[in-house]
XYZ file of C-alpha atoms in Angstrom:
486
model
C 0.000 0.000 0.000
C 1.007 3.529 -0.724
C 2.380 5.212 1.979
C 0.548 9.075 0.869
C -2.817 7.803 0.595
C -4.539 9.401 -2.846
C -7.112 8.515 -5.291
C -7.361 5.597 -7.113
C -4.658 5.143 -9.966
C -4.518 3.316 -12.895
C -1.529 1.345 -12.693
C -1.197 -0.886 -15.626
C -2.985 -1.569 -19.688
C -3.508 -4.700 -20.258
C -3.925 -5.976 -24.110
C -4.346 -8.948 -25.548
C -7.781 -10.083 -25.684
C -9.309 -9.759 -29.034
C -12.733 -9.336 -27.817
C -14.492 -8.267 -24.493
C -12.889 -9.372 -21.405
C -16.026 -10.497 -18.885
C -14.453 -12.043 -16.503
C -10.828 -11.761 -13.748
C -8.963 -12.679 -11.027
C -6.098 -12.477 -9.066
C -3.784 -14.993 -7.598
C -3.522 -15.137 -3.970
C 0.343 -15.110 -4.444
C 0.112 -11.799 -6.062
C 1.700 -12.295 -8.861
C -0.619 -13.240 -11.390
C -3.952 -11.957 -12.940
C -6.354 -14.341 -14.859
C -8.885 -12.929 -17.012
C -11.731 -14.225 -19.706
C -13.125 -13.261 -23.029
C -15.780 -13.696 -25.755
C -12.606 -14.762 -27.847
C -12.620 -18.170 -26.242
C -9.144 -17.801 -24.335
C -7.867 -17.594 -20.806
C -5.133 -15.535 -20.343
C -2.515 -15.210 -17.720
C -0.369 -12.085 -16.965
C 2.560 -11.699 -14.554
C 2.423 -8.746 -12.558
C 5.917 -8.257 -13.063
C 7.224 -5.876 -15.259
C 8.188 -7.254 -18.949
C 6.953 -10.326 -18.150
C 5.142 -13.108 -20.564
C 1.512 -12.916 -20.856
C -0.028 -16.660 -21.434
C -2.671 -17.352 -23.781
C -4.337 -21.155 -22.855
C -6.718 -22.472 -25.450
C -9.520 -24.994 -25.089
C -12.385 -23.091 -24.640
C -14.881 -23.805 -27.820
C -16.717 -20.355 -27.085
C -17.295 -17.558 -24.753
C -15.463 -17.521 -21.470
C -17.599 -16.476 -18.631
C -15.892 -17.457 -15.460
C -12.574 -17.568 -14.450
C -11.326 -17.870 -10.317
C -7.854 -19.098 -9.360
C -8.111 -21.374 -5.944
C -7.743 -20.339 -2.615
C -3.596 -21.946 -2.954
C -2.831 -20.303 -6.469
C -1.774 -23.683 -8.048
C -5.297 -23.932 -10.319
C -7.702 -21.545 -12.481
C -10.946 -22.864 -12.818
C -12.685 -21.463 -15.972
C -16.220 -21.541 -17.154
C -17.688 -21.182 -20.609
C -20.758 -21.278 -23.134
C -19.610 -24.427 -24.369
C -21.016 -25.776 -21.573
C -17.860 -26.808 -19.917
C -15.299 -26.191 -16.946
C -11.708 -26.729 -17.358
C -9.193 -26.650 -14.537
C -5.794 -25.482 -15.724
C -2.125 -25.374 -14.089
C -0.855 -22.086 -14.572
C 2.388 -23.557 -15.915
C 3.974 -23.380 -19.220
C 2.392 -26.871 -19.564
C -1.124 -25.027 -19.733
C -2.447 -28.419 -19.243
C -6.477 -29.089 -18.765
C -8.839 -30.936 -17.178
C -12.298 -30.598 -18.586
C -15.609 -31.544 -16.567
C -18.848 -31.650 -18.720
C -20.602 -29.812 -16.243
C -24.048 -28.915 -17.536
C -26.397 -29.258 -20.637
C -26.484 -25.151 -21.301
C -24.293 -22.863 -21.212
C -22.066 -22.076 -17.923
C -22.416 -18.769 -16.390
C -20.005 -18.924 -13.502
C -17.647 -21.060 -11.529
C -16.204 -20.669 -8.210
C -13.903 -22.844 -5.483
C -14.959 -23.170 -1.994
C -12.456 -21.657 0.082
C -11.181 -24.305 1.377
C -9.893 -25.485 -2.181
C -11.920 -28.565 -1.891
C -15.120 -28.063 -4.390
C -16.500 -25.867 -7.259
C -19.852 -24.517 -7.426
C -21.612 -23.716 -11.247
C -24.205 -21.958 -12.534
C -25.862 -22.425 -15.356
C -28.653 -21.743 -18.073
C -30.118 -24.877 -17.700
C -31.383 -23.533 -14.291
C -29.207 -25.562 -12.059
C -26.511 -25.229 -9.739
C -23.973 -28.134 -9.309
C -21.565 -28.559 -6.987
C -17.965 -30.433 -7.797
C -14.804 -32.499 -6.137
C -11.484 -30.913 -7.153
C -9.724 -33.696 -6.325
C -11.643 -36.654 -6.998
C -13.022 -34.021 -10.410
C -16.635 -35.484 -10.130
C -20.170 -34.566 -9.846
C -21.046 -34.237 -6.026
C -25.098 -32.928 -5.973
C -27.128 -30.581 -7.958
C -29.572 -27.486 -6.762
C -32.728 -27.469 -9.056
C -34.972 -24.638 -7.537
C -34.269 -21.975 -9.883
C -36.879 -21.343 -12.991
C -34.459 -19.570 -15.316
C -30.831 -19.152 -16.250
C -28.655 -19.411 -13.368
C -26.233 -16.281 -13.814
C -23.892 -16.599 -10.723
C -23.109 -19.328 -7.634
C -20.392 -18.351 -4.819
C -19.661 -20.395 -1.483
C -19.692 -18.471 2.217
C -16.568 -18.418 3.725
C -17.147 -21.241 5.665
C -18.512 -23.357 2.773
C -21.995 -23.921 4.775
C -24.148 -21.367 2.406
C -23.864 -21.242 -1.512
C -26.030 -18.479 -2.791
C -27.213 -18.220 -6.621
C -29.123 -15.429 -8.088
C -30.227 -15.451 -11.450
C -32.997 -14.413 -14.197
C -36.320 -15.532 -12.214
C -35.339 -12.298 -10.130
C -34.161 -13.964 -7.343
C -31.865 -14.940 -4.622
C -31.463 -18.127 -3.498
C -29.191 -19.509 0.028
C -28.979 -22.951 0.088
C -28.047 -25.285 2.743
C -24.847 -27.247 1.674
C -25.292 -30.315 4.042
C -29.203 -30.295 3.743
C -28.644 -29.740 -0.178
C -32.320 -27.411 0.582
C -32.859 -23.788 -0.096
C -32.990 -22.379 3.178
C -33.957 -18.384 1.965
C -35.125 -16.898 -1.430
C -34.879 -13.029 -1.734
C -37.402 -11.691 -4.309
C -36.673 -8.227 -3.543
C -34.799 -7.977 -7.168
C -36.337 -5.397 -9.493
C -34.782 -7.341 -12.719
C -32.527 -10.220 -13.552
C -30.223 -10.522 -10.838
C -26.340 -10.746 -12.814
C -24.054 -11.225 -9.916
C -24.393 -12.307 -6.263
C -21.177 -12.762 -3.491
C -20.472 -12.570 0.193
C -18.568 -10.139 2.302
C -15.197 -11.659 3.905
C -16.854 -12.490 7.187
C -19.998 -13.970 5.641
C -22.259 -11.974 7.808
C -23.718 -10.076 4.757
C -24.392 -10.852 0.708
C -25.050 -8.472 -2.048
C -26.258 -9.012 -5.382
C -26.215 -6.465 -8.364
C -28.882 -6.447 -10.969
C -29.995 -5.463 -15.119
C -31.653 -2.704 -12.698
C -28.970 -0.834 -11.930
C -29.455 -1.777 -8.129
C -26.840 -3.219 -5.930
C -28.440 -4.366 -2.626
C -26.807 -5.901 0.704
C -28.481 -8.128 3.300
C -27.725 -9.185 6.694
C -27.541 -12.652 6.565
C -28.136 -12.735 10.605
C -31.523 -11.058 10.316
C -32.523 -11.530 6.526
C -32.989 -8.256 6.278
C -32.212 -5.489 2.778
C -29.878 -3.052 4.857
C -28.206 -0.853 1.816
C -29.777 -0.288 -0.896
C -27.612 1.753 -3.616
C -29.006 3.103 -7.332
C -25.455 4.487 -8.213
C -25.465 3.117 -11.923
C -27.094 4.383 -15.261
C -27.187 1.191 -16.526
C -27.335 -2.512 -15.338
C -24.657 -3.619 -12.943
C -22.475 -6.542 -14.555
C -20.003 -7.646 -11.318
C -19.020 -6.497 -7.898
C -16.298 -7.135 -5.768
C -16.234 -6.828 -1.845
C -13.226 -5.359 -0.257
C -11.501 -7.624 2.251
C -11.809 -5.486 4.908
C -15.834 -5.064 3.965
C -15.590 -1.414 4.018
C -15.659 -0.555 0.308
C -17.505 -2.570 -2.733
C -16.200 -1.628 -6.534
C -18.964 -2.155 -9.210
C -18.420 -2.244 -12.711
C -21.468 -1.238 -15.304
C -22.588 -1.193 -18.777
C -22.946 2.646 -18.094
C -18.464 2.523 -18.705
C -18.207 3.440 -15.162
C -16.553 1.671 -11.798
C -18.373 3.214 -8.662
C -16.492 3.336 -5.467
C -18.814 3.008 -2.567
C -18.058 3.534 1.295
C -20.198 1.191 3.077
C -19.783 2.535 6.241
C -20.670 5.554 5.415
C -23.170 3.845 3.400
C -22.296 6.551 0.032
C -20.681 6.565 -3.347
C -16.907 7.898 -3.230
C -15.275 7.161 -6.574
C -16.765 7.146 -10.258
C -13.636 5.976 -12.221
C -13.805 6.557 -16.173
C -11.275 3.975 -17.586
C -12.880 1.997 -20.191
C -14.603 2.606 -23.749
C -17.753 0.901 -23.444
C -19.668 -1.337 -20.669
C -17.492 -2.473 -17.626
C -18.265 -6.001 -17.446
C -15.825 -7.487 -14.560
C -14.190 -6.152 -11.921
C -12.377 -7.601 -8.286
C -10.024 -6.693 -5.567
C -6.801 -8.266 -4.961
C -6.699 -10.984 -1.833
C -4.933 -8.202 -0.074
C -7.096 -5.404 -1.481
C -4.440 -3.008 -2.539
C -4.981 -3.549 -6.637
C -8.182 -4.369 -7.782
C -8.849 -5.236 -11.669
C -11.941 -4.228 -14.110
C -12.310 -5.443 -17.660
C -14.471 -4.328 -20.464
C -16.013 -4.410 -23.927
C -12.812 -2.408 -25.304
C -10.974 -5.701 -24.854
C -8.812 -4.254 -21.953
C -8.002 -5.126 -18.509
C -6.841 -2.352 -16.617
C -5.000 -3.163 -13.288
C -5.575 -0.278 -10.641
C -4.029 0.403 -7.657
C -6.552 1.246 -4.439
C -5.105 4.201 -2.502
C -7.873 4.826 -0.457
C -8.413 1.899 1.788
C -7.305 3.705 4.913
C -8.166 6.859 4.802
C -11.345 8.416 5.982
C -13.917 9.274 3.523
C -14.421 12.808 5.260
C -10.435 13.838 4.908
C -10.631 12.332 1.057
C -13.096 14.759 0.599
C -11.605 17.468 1.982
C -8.876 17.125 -0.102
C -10.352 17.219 -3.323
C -12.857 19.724 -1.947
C -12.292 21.882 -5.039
C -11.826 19.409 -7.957
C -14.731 17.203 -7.186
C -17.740 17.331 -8.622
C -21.209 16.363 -7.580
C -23.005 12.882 -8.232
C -26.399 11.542 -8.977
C -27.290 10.661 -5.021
C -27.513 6.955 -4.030
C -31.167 5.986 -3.377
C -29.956 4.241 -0.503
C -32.732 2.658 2.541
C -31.294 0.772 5.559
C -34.881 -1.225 6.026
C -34.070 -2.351 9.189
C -31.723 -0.400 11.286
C -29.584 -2.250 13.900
C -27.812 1.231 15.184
C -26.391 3.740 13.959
C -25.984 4.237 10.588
C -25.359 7.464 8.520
C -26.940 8.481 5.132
C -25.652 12.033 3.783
C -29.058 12.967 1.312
C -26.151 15.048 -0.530
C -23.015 12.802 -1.343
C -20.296 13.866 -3.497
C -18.169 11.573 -5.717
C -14.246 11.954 -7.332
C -14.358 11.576 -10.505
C -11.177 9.577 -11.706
C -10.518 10.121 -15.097
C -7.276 8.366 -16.371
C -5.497 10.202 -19.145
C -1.611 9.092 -19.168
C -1.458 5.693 -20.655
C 0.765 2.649 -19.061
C 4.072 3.395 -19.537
C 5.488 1.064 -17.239
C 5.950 -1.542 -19.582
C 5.257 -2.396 -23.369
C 2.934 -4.681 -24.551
C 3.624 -8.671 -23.318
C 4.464 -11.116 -25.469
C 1.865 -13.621 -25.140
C 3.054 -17.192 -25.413
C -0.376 -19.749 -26.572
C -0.504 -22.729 -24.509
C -2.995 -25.474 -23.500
C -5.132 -28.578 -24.673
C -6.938 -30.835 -22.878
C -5.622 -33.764 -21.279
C -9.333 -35.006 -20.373
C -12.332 -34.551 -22.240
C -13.038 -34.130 -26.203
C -11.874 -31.028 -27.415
C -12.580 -30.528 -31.239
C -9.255 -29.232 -33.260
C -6.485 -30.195 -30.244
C -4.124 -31.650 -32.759
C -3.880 -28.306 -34.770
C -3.791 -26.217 -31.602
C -1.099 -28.686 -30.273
C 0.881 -28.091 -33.830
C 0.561 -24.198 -33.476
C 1.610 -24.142 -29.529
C 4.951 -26.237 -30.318
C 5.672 -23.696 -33.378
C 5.003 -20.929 -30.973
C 7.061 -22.796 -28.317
C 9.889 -23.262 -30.849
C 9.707 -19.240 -31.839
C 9.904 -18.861 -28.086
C 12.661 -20.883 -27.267
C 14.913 -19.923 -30.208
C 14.349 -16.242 -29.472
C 14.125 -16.369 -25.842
C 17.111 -18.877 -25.226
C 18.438 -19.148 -21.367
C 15.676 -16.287 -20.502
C 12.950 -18.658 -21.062
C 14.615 -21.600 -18.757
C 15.196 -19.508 -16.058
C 11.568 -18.283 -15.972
C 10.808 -21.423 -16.122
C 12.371 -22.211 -13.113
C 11.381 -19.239 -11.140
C 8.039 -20.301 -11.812
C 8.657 -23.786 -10.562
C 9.881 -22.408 -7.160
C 7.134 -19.599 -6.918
C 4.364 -21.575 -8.326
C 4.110 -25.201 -6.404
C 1.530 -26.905 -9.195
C -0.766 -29.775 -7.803
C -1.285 -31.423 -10.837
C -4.606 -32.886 -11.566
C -4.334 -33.690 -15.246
C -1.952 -34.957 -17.364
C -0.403 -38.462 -18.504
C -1.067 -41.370 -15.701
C 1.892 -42.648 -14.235
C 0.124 -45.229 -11.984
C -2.217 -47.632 -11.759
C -4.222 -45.393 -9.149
C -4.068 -42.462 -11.481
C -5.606 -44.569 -14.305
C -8.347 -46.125 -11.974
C -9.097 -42.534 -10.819
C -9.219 -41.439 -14.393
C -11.316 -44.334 -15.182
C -13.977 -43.590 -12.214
C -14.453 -40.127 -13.593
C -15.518 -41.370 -16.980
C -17.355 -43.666 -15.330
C -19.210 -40.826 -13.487
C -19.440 -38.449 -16.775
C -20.917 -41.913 -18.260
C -23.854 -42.497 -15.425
C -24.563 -38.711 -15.731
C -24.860 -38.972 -19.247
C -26.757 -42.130 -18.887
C -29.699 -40.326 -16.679
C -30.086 -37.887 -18.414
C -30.987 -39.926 -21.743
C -32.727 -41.680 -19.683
C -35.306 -38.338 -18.845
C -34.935 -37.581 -22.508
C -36.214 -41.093 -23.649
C -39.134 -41.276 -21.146
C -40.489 -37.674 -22.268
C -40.159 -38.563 -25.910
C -41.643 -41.767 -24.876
C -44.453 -39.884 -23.187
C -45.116 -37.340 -26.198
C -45.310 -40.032 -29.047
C -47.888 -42.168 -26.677
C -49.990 -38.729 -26.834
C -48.746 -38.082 -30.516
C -50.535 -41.548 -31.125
C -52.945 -41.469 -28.976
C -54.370 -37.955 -30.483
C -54.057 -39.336 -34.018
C -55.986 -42.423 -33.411
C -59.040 -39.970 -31.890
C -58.656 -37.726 -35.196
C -58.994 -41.073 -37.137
C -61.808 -42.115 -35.730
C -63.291 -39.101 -35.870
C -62.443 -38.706 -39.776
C -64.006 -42.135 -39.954
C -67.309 -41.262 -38.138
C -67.496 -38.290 -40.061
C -67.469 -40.311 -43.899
C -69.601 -43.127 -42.830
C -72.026 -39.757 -41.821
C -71.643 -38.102 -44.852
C -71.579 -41.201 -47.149
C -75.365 -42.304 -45.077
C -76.590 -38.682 -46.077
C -76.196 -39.024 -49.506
C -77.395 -42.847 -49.850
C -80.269 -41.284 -47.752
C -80.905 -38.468 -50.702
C -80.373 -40.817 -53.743
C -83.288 -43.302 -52.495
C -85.741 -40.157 -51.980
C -88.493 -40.518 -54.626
C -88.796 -37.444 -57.134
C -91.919 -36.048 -57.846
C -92.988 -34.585 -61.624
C -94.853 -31.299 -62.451
């Protein structure tokens, strides 16, 4: 952290992506970012100046997910191909791929213990996942529309899920039931998290509402209408005094939550804002947008009082649409200014602290069909090969300052046991008896339809039947009448 506490900066341009970035994370070890795109890859960039940026491909369309585990040794990734893929963030950019649902997956996200993954998906469900054993565990079925977002409480008893039917959803994790559903959203709900201590949640909606609860009393306590436009992500700061948001209005909003009031409006990207999260330690925090960019920030304000930032940018700052902000239920003292004032943080200096990275394309699945891995494996060893002869020592030594910095738990790759094969072997077996039921469902609804199908046609051939022998009585009826002459 800065020792002269100031506004927020922009620290760093990232560029690489080819199309919007929607989703980003940080490593716990601090040295890494991980972000998403529509153009189907992952990338990973060292913080470090002039260092390689990684491009892993796999993906077979958009990226929506991404969320390196609690350790740092594994990036779980989510996409529209209906897929998850764990990857090693290693130059090995090696894969393991679980078929996790039958639509499209909107988010994925360890339990913070390292141990599971919980996804959310359009086919209305939320699943939860072993890391280790990479299996199905149980499934959540209440929603009744596309499941946008799924994130474990800090002590992995409460998932909550919010998605297009407008709600909220908490669900027990060792009851598998829904234990609270809060309708208070105005419009699709798009993203839904809890604070650090797991005494609170918030969700953001297409509204342009971002709302907090007290998970003690079940009670709305801040409600805040700082956007123009729909909220697309949030991110809690770990000491649960600040939230970022990040909307399709091109804005991040800074609020104090202790104050309960908007402090920042930071003007960084060229269209919508679609991602945005703190660092583990909360002195960077990371937003990516529609213009393809990620833009690493550094947070400058996180221990200063609001009333002091104020007064020192008394005379630059300029005023803000007020947050239309209710505490429902008050608890104690809690103050709402009707009048608060913003910063506006406009950066205008581009990055200079380093040039663009040169991206190195890694990655094909180990596990899993992936359509076109031979080519991408031909064009990764070319690349590696460019690398390598350009690179020389440079590239080794990374290498092995990654190896000491980055202890991998490796969960894919060639078996070199017999109890890596028989685990490999259990989770087809698993994939198989998922697939299994669920052409089994298929099969007995088709099965059901065609009995109707048949069952409807027979009546309408009856009918059709009835209906000539009828007709065909009428006119024997007419023939036989006897005709009379003038």
């Amino acid at each position: 952290m800065a020792s002269v506490m100031e506004d927020p900066t922009l620290e760093r341009h990232f560029k690489g992506h080819k199309d919007a970035v929607t989703c980003a994370d940080f490593n716990p070890n601090r040295k890494q970012l991980a972000s998403g795109s529509l153009d189907k890859n992952l990338m990973i960039w060292n913080l470090a100046p002039k260092a390689r940026a990684f491009q892993f491909v796999g993906h077979q369309d958009v990226i929506t997910g991404v969320q390196f585990s609690p350790s740092g040794n594994l990036v779980a990734s989510s996409s529209k191909d209906r897929t998850v893929r764990l990857w090693t963030p290693s130059m090995k950019g090696e894969s393991t791929v679980f078929k996790a649902h039958t639509a499209a997956v909107r988010s994925v996200a360890f339990s913070h213990d390292g141990q599971r993954l919980v996804t959310a998906s359009d086919d209305k469900s939320v699943k939860v996942w072993s890391v280790h054993r990479q299996c199905f565990i149980y499934s959540l079925n209440q929603h009744t529309n596309w499941v946008r977002c799924a994130r474990f409480s800090p002590d992995g008893r409460i998932i909550a899920s919010c998605g297009d039917d407008r709600t909220v959803r908490l669900w027990d994790t060792s009851t598998k039931h829904c234990i609270n559903c809060l309708t208070d959203c105005g419009g699709s709900a798009t993203f839904v998290d809890f604070n650090s201590s797991g005494t609170c949640i918030a969700s953001s909606g297409a509204d342009s509402t971002l709302k907090i609860w007290d998970l003690r009393t079940n009670k709305l306590i801040q409600h805040y209408r700082v956007h123009s436009a729909g909220i697309n992500s949030f991110s809690f700061h770990p000491s649960n005094n600040y939230v970022i948001s990040g909307s399709n209005d091109g804005t991040i909003k800074i609020l104090d939550l202790l104050e309960g009031r908007l402090i920042y409006t930071l003007h960084g990207h060229k269209g919508a804002v679609i991602t945005v999260a703190f660092s583990r330690a909360g002195d960077l925090f990371v937003s990516g947008g529609a213009d393809s960019q990620v833009l690493l920030w550094k947070t400058n304000f996180d221990s200063r009082s609001y009333q002091d930032v104020l007064l020192q940018h008394s005379r630059r700052s300029t005023p803000d649409p007020p947050p239309h902000l209710s505490d429902i239920h008050p608890r104690g003292p809690h103050l709402h200014h009707p009048q608060p004032t913003a910063i506006q943080v406009s950066p205008a200096v581009k990055d200079t602290r380093s040039a663009e990275p040169h991206v190195i394309q890694l990655g094909q699945s180990v596990h899993g069909n992936t359509g076109g891995s031979a080519s991408r494996a031909e064009s990764t060893a070319e690349n590696e090969t460019r690398a390598d002869r350009k690179e020389g020592r440079g590239r080794r030594e990374e290498e092995v300052e990654m190896a000491q910095t980055h202890p991998l738990e490796v969960l894919s790759g060639h078996p070199s046991s017999v109890s890596s094969t028989l685990r490999h072997i259990v989770q087809q077996l698993d994939i198989l008896t998922q697939t299994v039921s669920v052409l089994e469902e298929r099969l007995t609804l088709t099965e059901d339809k065609l009995k109707e199908c048949l069952s409807h046609q027979s009546q309408i051939l009856k009918d059709l039947r009835a209906s000539r022998t009828r007709r065909r009585t009428e006119s024997e009826g007419t023939d036989e009448s006897p005709v009379h002459s003038t």
